[in-house]
PDB file of C-alpha atoms in Angstrom:
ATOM      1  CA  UNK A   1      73.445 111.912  77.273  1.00  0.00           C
ATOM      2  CA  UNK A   2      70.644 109.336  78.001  1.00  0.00           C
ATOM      3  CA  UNK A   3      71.301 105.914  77.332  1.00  0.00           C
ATOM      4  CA  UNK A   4      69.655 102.690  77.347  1.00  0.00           C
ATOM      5  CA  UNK A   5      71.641  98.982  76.783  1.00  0.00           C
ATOM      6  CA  UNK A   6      69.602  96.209  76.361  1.00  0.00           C
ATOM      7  CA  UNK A   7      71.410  92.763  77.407  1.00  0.00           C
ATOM      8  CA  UNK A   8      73.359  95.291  79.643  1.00  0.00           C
ATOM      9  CA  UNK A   9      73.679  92.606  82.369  1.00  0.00           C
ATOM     10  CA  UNK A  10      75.349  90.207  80.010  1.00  0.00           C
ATOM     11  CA  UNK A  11      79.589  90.027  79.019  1.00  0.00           C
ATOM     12  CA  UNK A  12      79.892  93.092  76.232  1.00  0.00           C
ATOM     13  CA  UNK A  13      76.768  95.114  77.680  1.00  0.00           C
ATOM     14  CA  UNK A  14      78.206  95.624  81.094  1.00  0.00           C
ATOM     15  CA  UNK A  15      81.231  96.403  79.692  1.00  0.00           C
ATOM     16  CA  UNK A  16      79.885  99.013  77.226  1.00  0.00           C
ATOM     17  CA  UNK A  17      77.663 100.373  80.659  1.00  0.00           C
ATOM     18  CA  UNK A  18      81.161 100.776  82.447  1.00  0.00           C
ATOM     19  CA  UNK A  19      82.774 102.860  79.442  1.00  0.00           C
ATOM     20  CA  UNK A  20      79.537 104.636  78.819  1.00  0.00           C
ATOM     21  CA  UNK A  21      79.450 106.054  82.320  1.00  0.00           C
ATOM     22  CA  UNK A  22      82.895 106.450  82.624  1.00  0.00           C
ATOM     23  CA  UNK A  23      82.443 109.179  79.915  1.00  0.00           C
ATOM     24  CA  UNK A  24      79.532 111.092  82.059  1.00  0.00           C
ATOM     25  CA  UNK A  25      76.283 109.263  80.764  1.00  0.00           C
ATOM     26  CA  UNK A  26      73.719 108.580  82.482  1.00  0.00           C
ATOM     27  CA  UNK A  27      73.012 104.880  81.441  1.00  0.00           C
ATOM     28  CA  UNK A  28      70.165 102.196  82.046  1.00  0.00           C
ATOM     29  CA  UNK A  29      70.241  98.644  81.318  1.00  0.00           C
ATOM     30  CA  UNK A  30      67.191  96.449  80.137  1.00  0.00           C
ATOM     31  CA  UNK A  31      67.171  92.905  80.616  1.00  0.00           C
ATOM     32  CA  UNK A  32      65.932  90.150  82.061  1.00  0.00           C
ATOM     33  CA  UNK A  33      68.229  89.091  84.442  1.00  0.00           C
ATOM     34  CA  UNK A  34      69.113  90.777  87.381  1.00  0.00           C
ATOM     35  CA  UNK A  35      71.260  94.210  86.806  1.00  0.00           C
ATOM     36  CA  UNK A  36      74.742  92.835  86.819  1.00  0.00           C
ATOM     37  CA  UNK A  37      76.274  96.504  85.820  1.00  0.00           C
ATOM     38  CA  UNK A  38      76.910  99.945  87.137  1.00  0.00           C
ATOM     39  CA  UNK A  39      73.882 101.401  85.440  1.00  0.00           C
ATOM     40  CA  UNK A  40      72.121 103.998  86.894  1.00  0.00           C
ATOM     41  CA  UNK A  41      68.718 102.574  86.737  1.00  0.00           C
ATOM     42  CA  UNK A  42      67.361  98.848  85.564  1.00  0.00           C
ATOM     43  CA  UNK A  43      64.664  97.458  83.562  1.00  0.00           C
ATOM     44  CA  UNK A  44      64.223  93.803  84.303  1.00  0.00           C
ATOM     45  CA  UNK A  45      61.781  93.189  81.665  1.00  0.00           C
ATOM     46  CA  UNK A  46      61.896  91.130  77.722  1.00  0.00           C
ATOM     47  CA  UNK A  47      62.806  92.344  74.270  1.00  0.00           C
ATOM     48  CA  UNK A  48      59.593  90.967  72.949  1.00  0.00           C
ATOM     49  CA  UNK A  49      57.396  92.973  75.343  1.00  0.00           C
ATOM     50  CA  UNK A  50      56.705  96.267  73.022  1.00  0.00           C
ATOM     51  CA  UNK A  51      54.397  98.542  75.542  1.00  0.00           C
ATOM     52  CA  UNK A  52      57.586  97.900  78.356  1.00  0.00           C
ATOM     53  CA  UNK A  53      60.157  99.053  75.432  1.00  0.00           C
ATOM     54  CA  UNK A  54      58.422 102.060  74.031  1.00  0.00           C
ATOM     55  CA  UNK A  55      57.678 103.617  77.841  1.00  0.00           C
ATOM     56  CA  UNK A  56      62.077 102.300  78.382  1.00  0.00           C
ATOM     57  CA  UNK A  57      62.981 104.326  75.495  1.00  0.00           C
ATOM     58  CA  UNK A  58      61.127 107.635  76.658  1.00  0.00           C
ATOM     59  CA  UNK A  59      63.948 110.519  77.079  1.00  0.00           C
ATOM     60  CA  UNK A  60      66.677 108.209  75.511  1.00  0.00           C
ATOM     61  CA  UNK A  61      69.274 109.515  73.271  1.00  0.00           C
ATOM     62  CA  UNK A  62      70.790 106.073  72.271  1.00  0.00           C
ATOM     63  CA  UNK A  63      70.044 102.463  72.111  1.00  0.00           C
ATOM     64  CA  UNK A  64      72.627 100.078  72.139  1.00  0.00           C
ATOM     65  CA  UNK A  65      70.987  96.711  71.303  1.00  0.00           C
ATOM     66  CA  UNK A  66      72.376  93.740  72.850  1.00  0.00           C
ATOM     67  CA  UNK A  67      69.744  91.639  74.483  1.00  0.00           C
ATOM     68  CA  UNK A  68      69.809  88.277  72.424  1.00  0.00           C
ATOM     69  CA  UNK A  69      69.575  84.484  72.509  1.00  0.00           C
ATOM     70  CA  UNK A  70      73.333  84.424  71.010  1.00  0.00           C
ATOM     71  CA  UNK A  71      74.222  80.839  70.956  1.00  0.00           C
ATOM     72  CA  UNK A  72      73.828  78.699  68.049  1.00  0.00           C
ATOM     73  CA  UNK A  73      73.394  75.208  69.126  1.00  0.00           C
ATOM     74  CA  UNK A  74      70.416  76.322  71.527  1.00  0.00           C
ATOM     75  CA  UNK A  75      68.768  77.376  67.935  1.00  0.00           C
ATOM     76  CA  UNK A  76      68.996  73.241  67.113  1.00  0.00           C
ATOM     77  CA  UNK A  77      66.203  72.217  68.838  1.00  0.00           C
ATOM     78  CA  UNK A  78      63.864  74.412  66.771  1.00  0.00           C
ATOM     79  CA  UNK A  79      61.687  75.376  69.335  1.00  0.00           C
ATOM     80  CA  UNK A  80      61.608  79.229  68.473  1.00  0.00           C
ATOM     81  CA  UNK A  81      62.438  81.423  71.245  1.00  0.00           C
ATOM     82  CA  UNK A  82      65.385  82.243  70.664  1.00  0.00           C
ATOM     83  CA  UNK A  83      64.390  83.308  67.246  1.00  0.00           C
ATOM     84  CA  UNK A  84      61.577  85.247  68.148  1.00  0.00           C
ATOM     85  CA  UNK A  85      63.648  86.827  70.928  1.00  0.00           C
ATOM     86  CA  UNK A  86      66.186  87.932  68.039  1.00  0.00           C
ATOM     87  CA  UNK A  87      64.053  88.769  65.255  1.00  0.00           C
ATOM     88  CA  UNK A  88      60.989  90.418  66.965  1.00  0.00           C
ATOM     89  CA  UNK A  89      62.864  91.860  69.795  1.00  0.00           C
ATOM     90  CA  UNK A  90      65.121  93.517  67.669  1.00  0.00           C
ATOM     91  CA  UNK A  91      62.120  94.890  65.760  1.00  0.00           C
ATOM     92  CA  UNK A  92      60.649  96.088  68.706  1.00  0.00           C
ATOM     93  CA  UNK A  93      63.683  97.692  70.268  1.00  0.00           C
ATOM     94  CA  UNK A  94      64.003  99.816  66.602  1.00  0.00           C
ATOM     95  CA  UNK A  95      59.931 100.731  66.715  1.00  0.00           C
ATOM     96  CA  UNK A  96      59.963 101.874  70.134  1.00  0.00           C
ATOM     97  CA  UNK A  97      63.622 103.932  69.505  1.00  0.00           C
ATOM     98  CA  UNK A  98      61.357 105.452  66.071  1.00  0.00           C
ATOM     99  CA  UNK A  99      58.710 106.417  68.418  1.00  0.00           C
ATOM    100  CA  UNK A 100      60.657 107.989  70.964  1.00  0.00           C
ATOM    101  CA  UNK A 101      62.750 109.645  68.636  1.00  0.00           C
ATOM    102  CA  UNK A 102      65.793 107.891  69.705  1.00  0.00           C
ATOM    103  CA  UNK A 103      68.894 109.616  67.913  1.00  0.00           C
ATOM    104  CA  UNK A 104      70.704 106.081  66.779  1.00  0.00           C
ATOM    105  CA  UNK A 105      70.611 102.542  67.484  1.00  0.00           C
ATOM    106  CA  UNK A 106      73.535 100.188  67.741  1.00  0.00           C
ATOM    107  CA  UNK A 107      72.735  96.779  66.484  1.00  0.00           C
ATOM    108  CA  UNK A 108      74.526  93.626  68.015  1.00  0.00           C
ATOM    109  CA  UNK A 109      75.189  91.386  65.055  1.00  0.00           C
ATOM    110  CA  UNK A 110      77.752  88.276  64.486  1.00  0.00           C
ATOM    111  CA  UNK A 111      80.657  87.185  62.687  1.00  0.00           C
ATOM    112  CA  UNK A 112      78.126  84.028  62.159  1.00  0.00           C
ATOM    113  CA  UNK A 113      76.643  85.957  59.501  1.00  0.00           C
ATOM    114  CA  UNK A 114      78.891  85.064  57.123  1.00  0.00           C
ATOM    115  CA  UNK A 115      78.816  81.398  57.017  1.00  0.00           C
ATOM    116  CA  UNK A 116      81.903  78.934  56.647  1.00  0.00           C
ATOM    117  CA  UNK A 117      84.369  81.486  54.576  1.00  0.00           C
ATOM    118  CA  UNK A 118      87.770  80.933  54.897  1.00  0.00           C
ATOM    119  CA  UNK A 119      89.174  84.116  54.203  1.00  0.00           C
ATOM    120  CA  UNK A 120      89.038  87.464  55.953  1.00  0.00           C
ATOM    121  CA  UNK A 121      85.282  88.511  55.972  1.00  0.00           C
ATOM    122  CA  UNK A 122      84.025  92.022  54.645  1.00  0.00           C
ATOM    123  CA  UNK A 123      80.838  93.411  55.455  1.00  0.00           C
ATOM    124  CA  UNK A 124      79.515  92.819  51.464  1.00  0.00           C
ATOM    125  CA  UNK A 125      80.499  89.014  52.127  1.00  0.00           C
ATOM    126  CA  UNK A 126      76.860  87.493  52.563  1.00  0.00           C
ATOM    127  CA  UNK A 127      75.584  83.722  51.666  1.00  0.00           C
ATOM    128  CA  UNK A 128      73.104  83.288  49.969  1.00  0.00           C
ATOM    129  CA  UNK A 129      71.479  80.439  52.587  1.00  0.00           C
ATOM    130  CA  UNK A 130      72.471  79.457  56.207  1.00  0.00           C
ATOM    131  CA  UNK A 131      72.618  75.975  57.534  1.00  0.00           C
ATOM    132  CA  UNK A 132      71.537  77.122  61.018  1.00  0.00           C
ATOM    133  CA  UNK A 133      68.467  79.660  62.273  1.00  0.00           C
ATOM    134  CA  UNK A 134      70.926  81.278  64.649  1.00  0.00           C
ATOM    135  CA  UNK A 135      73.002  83.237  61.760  1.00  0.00           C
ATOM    136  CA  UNK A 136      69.603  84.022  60.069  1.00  0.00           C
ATOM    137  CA  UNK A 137      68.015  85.540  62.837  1.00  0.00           C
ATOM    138  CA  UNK A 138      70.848  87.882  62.999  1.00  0.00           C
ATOM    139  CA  UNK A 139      71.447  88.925  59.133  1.00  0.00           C
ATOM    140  CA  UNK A 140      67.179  89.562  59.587  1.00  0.00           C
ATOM    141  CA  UNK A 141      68.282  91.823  62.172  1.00  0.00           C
ATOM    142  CA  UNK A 142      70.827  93.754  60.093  1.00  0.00           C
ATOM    143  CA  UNK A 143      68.343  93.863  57.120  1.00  0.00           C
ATOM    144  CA  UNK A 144      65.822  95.515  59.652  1.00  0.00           C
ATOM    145  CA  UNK A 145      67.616  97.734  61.196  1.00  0.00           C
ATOM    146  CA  UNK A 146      68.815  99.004  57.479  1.00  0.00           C
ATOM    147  CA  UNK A 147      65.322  99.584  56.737  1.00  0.00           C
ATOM    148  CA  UNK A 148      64.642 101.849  59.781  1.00  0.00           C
ATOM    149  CA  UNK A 149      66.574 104.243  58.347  1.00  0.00           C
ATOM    150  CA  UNK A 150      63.773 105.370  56.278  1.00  0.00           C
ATOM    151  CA  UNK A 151      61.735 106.282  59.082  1.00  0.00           C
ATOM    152  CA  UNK A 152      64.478 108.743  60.203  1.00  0.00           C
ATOM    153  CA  UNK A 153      66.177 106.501  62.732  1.00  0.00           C
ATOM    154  CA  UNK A 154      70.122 105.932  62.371  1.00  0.00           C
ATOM    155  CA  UNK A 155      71.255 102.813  62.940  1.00  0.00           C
ATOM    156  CA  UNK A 156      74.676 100.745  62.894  1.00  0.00           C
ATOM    157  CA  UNK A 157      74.875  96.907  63.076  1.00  0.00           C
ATOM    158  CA  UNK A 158      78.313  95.613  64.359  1.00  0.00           C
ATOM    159  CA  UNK A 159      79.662  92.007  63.329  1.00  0.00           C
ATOM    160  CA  UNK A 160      80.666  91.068  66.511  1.00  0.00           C
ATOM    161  CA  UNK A 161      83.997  88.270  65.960  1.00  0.00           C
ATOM    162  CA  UNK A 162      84.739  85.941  69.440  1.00  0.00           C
ATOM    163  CA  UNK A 163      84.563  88.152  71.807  1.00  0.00           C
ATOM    164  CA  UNK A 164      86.258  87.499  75.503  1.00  0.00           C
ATOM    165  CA  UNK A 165      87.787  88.537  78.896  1.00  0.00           C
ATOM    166  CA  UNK A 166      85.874  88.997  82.114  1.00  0.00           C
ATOM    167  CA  UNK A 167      83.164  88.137  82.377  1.00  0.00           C
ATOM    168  CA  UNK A 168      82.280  85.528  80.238  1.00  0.00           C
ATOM    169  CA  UNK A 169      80.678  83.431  83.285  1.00  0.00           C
ATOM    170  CA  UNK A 170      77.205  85.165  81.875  1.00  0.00           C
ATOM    171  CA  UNK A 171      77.285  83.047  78.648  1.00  0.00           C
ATOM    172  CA  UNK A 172      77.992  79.826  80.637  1.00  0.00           C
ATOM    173  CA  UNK A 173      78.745  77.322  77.700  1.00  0.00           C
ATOM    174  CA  UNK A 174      78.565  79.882  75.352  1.00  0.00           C
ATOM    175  CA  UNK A 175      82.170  80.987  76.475  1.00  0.00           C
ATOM    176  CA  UNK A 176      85.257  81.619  74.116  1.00  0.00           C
ATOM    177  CA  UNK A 177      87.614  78.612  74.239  1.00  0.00           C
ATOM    178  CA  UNK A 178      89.965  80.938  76.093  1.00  0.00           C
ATOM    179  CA  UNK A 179      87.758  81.674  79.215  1.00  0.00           C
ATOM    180  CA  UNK A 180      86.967  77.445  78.848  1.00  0.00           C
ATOM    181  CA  UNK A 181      90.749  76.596  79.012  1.00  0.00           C
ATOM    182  CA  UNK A 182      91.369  79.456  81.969  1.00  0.00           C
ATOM    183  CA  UNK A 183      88.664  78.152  83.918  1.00  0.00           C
ATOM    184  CA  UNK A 184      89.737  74.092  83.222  1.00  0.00           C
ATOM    185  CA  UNK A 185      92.736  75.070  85.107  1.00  0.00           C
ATOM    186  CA  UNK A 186      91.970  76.893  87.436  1.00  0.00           C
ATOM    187  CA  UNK A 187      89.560  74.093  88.413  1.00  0.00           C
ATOM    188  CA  UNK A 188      92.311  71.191  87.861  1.00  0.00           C
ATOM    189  CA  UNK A 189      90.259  69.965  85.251  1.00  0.00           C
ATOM    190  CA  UNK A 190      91.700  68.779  81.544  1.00  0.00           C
ATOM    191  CA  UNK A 191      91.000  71.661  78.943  1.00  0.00           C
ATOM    192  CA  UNK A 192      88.946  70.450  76.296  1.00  0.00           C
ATOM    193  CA  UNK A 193      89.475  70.908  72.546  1.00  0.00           C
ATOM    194  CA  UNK A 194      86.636  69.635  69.976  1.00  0.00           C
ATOM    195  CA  UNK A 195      88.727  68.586  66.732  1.00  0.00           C
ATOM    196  CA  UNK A 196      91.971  68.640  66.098  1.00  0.00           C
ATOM    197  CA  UNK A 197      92.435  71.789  66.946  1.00  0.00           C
ATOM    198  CA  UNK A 198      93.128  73.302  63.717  1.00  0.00           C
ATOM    199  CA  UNK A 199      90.005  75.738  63.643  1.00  0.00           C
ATOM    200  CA  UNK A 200      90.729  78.930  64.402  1.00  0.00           C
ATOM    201  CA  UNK A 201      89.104  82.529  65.317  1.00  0.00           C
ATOM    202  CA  UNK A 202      89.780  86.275  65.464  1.00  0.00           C
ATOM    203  CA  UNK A 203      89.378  86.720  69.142  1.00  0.00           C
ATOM    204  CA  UNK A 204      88.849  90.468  70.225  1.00  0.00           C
ATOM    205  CA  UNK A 205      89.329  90.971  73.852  1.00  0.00           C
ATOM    206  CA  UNK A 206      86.119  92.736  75.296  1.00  0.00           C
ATOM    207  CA  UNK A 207      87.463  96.131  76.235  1.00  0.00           C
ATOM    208  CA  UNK A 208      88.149  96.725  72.856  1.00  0.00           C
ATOM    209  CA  UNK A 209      84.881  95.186  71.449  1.00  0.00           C
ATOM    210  CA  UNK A 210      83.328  97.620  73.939  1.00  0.00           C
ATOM    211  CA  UNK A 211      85.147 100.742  73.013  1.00  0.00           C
ATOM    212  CA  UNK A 212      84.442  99.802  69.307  1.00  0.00           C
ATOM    213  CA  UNK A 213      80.654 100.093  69.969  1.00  0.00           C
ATOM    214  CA  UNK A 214      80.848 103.312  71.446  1.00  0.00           C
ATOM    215  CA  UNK A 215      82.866 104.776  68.597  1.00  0.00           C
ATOM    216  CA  UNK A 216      79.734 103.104  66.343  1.00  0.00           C
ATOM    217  CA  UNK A 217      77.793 105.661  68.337  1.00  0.00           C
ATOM    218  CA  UNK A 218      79.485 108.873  67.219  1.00  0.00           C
ATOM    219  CA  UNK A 219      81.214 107.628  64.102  1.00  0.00           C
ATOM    220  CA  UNK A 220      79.883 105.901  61.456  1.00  0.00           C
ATOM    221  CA  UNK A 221      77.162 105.933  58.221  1.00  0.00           C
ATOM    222  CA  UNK A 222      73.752 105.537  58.941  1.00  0.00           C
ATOM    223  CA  UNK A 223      72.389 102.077  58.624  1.00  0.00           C
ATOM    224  CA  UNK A 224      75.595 100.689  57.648  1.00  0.00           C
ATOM    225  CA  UNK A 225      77.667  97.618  59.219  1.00  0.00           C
ATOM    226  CA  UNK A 226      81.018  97.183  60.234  1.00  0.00           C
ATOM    227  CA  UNK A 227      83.238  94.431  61.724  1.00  0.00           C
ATOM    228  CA  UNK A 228      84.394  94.587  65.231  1.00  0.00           C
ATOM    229  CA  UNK A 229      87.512  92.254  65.633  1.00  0.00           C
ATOM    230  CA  UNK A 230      91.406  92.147  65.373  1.00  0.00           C
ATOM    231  CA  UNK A 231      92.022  90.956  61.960  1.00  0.00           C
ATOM    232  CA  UNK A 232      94.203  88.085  63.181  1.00  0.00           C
ATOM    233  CA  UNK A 233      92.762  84.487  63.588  1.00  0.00           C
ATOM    234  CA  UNK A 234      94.690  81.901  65.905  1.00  0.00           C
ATOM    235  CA  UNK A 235      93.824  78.511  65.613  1.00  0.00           C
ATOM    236  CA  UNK A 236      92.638  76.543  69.126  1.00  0.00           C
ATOM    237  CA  UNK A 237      96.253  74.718  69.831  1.00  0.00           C
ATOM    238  CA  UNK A 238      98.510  77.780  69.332  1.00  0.00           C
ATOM    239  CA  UNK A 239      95.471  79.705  72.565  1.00  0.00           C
ATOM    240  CA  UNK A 240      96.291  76.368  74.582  1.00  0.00           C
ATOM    241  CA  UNK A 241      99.729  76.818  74.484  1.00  0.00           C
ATOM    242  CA  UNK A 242      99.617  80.361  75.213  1.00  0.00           C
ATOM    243  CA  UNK A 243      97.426  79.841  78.229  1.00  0.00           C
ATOM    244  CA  UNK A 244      99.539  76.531  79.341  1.00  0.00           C
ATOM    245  CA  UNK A 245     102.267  79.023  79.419  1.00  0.00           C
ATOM    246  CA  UNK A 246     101.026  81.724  81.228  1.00  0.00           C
ATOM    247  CA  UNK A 247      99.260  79.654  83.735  1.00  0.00           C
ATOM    248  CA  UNK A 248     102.265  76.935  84.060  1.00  0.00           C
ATOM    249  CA  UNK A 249     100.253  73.852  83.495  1.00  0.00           C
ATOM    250  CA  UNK A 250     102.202  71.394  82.924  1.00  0.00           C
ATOM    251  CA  UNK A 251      98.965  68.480  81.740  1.00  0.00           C
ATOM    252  CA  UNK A 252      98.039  68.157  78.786  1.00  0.00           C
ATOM    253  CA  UNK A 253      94.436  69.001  76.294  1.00  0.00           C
ATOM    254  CA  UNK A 254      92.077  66.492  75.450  1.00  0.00           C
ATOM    255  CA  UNK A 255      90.714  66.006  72.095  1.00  0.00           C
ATOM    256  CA  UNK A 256      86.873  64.995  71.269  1.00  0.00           C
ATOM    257  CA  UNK A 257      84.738  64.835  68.469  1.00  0.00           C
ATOM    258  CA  UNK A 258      82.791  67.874  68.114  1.00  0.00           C
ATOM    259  CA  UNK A 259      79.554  67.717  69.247  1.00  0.00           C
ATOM    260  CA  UNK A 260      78.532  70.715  67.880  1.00  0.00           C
ATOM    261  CA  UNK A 261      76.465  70.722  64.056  1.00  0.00           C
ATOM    262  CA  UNK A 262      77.654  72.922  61.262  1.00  0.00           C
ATOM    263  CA  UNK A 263      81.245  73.876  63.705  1.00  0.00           C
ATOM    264  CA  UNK A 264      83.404  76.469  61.702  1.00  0.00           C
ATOM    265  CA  UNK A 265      86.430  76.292  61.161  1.00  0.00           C
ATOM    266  CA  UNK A 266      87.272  79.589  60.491  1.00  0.00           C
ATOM    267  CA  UNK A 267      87.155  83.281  61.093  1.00  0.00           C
ATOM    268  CA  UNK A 268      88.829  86.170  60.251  1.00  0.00           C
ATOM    269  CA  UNK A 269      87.812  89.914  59.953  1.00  0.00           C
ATOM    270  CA  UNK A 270      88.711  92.291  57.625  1.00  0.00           C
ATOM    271  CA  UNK A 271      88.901  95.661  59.306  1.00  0.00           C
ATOM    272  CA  UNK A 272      89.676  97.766  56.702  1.00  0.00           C
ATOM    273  CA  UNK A 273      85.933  99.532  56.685  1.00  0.00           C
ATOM    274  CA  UNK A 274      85.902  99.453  60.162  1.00  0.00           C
ATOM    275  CA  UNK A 275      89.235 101.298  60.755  1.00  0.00           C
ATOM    276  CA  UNK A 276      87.879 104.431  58.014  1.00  0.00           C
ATOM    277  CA  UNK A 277      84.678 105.173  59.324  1.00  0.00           C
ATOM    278  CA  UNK A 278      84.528 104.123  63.292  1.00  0.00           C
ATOM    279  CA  UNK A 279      88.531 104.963  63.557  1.00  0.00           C
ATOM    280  CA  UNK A 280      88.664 101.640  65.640  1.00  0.00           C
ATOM    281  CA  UNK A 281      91.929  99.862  65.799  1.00  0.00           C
ATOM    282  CA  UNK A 282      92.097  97.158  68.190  1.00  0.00           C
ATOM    283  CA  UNK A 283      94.631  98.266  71.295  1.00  0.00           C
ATOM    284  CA  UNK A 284      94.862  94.485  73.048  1.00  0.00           C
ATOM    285  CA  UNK A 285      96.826  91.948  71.262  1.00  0.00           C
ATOM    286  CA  UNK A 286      96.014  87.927  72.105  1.00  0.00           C
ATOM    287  CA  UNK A 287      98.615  87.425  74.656  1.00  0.00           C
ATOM    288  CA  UNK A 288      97.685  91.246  76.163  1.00  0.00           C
ATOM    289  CA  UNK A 289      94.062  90.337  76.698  1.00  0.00           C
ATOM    290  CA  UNK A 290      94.697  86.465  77.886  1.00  0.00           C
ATOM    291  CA  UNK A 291      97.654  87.758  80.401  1.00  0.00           C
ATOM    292  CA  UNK A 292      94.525  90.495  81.623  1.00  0.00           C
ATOM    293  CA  UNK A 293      91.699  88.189  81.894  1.00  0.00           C
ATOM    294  CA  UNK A 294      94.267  85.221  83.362  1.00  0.00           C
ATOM    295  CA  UNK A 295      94.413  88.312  86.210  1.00  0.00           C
ATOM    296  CA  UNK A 296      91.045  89.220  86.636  1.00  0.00           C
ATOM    297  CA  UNK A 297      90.227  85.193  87.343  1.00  0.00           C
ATOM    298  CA  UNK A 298      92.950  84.846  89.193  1.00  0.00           C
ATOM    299  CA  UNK A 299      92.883  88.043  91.507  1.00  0.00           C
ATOM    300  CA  UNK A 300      88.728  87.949  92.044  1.00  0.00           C
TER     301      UNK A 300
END
């Protein structure tokens, strides 16, 4: 099959290219960095240019769409791009997959989407408002992608929870707290919690967030959304302690005040409508993927 990734340079694109081909697919990757995959073919080009899209998507089979400005506090400053990058790019990447006759899109959502819940999240778990424009661009994403549907495109939006694992160096300080404390080591430096520590997250190591997208490509209802996580949230001290222990490091963390507006303290998904229509069940547990990525670092 032809496929195309978009953000297939960045952390779970390149990792979705790598299982993609692995399978026998001939893949391309649009974005505008450099290719950073093993794509057969590049586009360096941007989301919001339509003409570049529509000629991309010619002869394509499925889009997986993951080019996006996907860090919150850089949506602070108000200045736009990155929501024009999210909301129009992900409109143009469904028109130009409806003109080409693209058989299904995979959206790139968040876990953001739902807000400040402290409980395990399902898909029909939606605020009603959003304190920052990063989780709105996204749930306008969703909502769009829904819509296509009625012009006989398929699409599936996955709720992405904190992903990480090799890698991560694309999204620079957009990393998981696990890649930050691995790399404050290896580096001699003091890891770095903001708080107290108590927050927590469902971290899903990347493999498996990769291997969940695919599945979104065969299985799945048209235009619906699904979770991709482990259903298991571990607060910030207990992911220090595993990584102090795995690494040896005998210093200690240092606490700060978060810097960071509207932080949650929470997340958790609920997997159960992920697990009966994608048949995706998580195969890494935490200390799994934090002993593999503590060997990837380490090893490179």
């Amino acid at each position: 099959m032809n496929i195309l990734v978009t953000g297939g340079s960045g952390f779970i694109g390149r990792n979705i290219v790598k299982m993609l081909k692995e399978e026998g697919n001939t893949v391309g990757t649009y974005d505008i960095r450099d290719k950073n995959s093993v794509s057969d073919y590049h586009i360096m080009s941007d989301v919001r240019n339509l003409k570049m899209l529509e000629k991309a998507c010619s002869g394509i089979d499925y889009v997986f769409h993951l080019a996006a400005v996907t860090s919150p506090p850089e949506f602070e400053n108000l200045t736009g791009e990155g929501y024009e990058v999210n909301v129009m790019g992900t409109y143009n990447v469904l028109a130009a997959s409806a003109k080409n006759n693209v058989k299904r899109v995979i959206i790139a959502s968040s876990s953001s989407v739902y807000g400040d819940i402290r409980e395990a999240a399902r898909e029909s778990m939606i605020p009603e408002t959003y304190l920052n424009l990063y989780p709105l661009s996204k749930r306008i994403g969703e909502v769009t992608a829904a819509l296509f549907n009625n012009f006989k495109l398929e699409t599936v939006t996955l709720r992405y929870f904190s992903t990480y694992g090799m890698g991560e160096n694309s999204k620079g300080e957009s990393s998981s707290v696990i890649w930050k404390f691995i790399e404050s080591i290896r580096n001699g430096k003091k890891p770095v919690i903001y708080g107290d520590g108590t927050q927590s997250r469902d971290f899903i190591y990347v493999k498996d967030a990769a291997r969940a997208s695919i599945l979104a490509m065969k299985n799945g209802k048209a235009g619906d959304v699904y979770n991709v996580g482990t259903g298991v949230s571990t607060d910030f001290n207990r992911i220090f302690e595993i990584i102090k222990g795995e690494m040896n490091y005998e210093g200690t963390v240092e606490y700060v005040p978060t810097p960071i507006k509207n932080y949650r303290q929470f997340t958790q998904a609920d997997l159960s409508h992920t697990k009966d229509h994608l048949n995706f069940i998580p195969e890494f547990d935490l200390l799994t993927g934090i002993r593999e990525t503590i060997k990837a670092l380490t090893e490179k």
